[in-house]
Short mmCIF file of C-alpha atoms in Angstrom, two decimals:
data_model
loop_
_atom_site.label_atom_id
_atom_site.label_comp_id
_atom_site.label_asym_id
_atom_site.label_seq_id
_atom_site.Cartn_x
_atom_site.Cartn_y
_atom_site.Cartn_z
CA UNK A 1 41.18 3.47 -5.95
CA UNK A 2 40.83 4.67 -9.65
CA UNK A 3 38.73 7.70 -10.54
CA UNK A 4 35.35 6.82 -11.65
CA UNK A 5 34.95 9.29 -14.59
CA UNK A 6 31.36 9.47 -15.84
CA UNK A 7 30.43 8.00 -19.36
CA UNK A 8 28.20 11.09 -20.17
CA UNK A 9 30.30 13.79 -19.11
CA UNK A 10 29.15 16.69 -21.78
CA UNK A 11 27.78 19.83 -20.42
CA UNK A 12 24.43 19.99 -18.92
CA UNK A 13 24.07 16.47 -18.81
CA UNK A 14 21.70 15.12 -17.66
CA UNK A 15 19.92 18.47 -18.11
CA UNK A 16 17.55 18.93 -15.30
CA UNK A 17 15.12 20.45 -17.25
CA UNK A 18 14.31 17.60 -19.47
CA UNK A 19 12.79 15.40 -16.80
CA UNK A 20 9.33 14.66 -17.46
CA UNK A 21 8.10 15.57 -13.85
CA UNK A 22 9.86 18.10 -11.53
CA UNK A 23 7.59 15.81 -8.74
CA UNK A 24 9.73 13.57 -6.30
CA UNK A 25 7.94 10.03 -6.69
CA UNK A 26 5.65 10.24 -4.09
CA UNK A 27 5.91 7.36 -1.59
CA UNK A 28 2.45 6.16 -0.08
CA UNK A 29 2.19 6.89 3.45
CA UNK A 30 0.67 4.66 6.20
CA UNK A 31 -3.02 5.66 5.73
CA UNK A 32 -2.49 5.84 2.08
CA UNK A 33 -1.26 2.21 1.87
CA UNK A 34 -3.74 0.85 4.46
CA UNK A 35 -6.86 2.06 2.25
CA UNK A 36 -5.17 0.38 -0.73
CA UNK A 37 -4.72 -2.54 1.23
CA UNK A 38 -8.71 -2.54 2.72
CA UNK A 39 -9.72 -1.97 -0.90
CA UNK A 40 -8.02 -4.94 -1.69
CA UNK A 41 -9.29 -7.27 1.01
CA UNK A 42 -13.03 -5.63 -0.05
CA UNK A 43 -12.53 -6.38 -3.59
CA UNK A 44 -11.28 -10.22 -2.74
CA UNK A 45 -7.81 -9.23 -4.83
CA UNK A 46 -5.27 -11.36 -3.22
CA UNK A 47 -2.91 -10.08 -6.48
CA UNK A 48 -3.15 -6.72 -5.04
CA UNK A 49 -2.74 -7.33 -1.31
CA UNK A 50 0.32 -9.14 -2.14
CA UNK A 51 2.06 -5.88 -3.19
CA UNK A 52 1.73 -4.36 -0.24
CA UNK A 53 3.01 -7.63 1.74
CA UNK A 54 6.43 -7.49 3.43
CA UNK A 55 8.94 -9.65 0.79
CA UNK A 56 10.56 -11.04 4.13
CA UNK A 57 7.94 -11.29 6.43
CA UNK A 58 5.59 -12.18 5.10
CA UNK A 59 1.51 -11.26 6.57
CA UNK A 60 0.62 -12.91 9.68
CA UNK A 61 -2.73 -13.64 9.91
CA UNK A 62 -4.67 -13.51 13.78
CA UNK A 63 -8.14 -14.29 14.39
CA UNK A 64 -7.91 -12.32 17.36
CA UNK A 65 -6.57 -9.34 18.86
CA UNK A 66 -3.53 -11.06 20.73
CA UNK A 67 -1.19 -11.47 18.25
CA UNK A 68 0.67 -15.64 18.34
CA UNK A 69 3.91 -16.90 16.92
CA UNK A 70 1.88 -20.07 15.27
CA UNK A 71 -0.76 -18.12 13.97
CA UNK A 72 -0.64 -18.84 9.81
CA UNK A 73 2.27 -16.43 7.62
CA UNK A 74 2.22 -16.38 4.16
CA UNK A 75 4.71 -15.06 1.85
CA UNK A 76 3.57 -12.31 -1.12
CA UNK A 77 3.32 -15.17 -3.89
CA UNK A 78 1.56 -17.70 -1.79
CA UNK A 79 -1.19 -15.38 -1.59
CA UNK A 80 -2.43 -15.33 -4.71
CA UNK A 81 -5.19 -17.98 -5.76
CA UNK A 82 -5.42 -18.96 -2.04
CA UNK A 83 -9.05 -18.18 -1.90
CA UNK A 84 -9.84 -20.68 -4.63
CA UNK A 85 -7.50 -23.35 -2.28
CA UNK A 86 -9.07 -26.11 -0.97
CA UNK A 87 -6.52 -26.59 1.58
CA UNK A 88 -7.70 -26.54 5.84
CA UNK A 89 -5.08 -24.47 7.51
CA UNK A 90 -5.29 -24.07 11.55
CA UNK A 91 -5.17 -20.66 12.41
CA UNK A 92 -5.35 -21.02 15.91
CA UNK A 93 -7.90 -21.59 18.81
CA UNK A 94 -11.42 -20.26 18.88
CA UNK A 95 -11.76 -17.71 22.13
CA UNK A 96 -14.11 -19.52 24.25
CA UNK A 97 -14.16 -23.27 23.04
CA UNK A 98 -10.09 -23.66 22.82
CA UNK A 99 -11.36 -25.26 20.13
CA UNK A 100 -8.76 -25.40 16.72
CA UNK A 101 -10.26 -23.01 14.39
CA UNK A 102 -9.13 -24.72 11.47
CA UNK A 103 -10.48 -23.72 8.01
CA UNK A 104 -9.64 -23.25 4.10
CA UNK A 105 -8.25 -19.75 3.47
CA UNK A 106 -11.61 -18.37 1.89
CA UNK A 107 -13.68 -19.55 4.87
CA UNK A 108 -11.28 -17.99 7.12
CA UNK A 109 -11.18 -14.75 4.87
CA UNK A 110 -14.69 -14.73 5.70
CA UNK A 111 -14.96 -15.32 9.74
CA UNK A 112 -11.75 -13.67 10.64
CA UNK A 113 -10.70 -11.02 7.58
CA UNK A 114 -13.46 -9.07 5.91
CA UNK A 115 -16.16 -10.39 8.81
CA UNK A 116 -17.74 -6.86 8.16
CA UNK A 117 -17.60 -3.79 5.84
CA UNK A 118 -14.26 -3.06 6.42
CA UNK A 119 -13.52 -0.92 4.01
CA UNK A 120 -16.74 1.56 4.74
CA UNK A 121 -15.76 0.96 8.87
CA UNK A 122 -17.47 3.61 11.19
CA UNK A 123 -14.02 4.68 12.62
CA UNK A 124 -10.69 4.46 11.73
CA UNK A 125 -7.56 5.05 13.62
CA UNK A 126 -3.85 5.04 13.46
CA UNK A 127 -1.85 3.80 16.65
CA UNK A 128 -4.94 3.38 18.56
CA UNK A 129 -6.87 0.92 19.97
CA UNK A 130 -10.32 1.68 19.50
CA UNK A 131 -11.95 -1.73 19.84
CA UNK A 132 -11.61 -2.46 23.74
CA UNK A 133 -12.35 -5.97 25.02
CA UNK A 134 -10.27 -8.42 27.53
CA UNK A 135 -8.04 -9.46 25.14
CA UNK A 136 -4.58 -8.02 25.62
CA UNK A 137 -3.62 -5.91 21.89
CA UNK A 138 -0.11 -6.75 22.01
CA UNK A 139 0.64 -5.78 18.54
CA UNK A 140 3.11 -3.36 19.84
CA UNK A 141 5.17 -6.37 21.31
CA UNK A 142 4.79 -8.54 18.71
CA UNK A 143 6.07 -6.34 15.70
CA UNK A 144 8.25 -3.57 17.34
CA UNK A 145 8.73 -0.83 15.53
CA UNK A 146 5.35 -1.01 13.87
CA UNK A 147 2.13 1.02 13.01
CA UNK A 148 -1.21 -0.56 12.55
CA UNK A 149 -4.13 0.66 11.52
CA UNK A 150 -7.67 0.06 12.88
CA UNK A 151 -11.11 -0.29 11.03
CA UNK A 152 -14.05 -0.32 13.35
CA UNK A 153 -17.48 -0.94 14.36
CA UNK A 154 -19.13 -0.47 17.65
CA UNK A 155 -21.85 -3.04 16.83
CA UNK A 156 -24.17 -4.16 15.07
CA UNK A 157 -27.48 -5.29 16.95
CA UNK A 158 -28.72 -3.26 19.84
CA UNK A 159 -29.64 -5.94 21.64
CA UNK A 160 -25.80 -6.69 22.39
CA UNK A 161 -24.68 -3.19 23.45
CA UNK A 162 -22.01 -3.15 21.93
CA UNK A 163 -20.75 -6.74 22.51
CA UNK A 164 -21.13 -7.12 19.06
CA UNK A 165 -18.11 -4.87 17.87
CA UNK A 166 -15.41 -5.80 15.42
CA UNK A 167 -12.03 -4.29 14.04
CA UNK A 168 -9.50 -5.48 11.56
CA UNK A 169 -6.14 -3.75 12.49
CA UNK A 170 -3.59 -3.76 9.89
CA UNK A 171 -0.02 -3.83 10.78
CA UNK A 172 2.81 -2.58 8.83
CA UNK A 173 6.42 -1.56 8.97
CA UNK A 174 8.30 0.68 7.17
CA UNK A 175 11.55 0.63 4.97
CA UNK A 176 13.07 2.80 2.73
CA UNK A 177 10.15 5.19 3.21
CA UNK A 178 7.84 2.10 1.52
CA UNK A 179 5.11 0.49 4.20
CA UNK A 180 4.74 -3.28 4.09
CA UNK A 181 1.74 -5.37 5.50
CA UNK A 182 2.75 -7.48 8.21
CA UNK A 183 -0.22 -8.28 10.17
CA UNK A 184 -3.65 -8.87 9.78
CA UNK A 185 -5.05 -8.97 13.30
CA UNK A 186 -9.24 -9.41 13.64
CA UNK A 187 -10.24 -8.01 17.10
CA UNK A 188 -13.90 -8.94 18.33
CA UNK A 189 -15.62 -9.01 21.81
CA UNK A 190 -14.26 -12.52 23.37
CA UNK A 191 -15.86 -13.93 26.70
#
């Protein structure tokens, strides 16, 4: 095969010392893009979440901590100006009921996303499981090869004892040193 030869072959060139930053771009790591991505399910920005969503993949969304084939993907671009949709998606079955839990995107945003203060949680966690009920986390499974974050609270009434806790554990994946969101897995106390 021929020789490439380089167009720009003068001495020096390029010279190092005229790049603007002797910084490597500094790739976000896992806890670094998982407060991006809370601020942006806080703040409602579905533009910004879908930055951080795998271009493949896809974000699954689960109402609850076991993780489902059927349960509702969407695609980077199908995110945006889905909270202003009037469409009823089902997302599942309510623990309990086996009822469908079948609502627009901005009602389940609200019941099964950002049910709580996410974004100011009491604990957070990487690779752990904080939130313990009887529903099998099988994130692990699921997306092999994964890391999720968890954001946390114990509870909120003391009546309950605790009964009342809730996470939101996000899931992502990494290539080429970049980490995509690939779940979004809500994790409550279920009977």
């Amino acid at each position: 095969s021929a020789q490439q030869t380089p167009t720009n072959d003068g001495p020096g060139y390029p010279a190092v010392t005229t790049t603007p930053t002797e910084m490597p771009t500094e790739e976000f790591t896992l806890e670094e893009t998982s407060e991006r991505v809370i601020t942006a399910l806080f703040q409602r920005d579905m533009q910004a979440l879908a930055g951080f969503v795998h271009p493949e993949r896809g974000v699954r969304f689960s109402p609850y901590a076991f993780v489902r084939e059927e349960h509702q993907v969407f695609m980077p671009e199908a995110l945006v100006g889905l909270l202003d949709s009037d469409t009823v998606y089902t997302w599942g079955i309510y623990d309990g009921s086996g009822m469908p839990i079948e609502l627009t995107f901005s009602e389940y945003y609200q019941e099964f996303v950002y049910s709580s203060d996410f974004a100011n949680a009491e604990q957070v966690a990487v690779n752990e499981v904080i939130g313990e009920g009887n529903t099998i986390n099988n994130i692990g499974t699921f997306y092999p090869e994964s890391s999720f974050v968890e954001y946390y609270f114990s509870g909120f009434d003391e009546q309950y004892e605790g009964m009342d806790w809730e996470s939101l554990r996000l899931v992502f994946v990494q290539e080429d040193s970049t980490w995509y969101l690939v779940g979004i897995v809500h994790a409550e106390w279920t009977i």
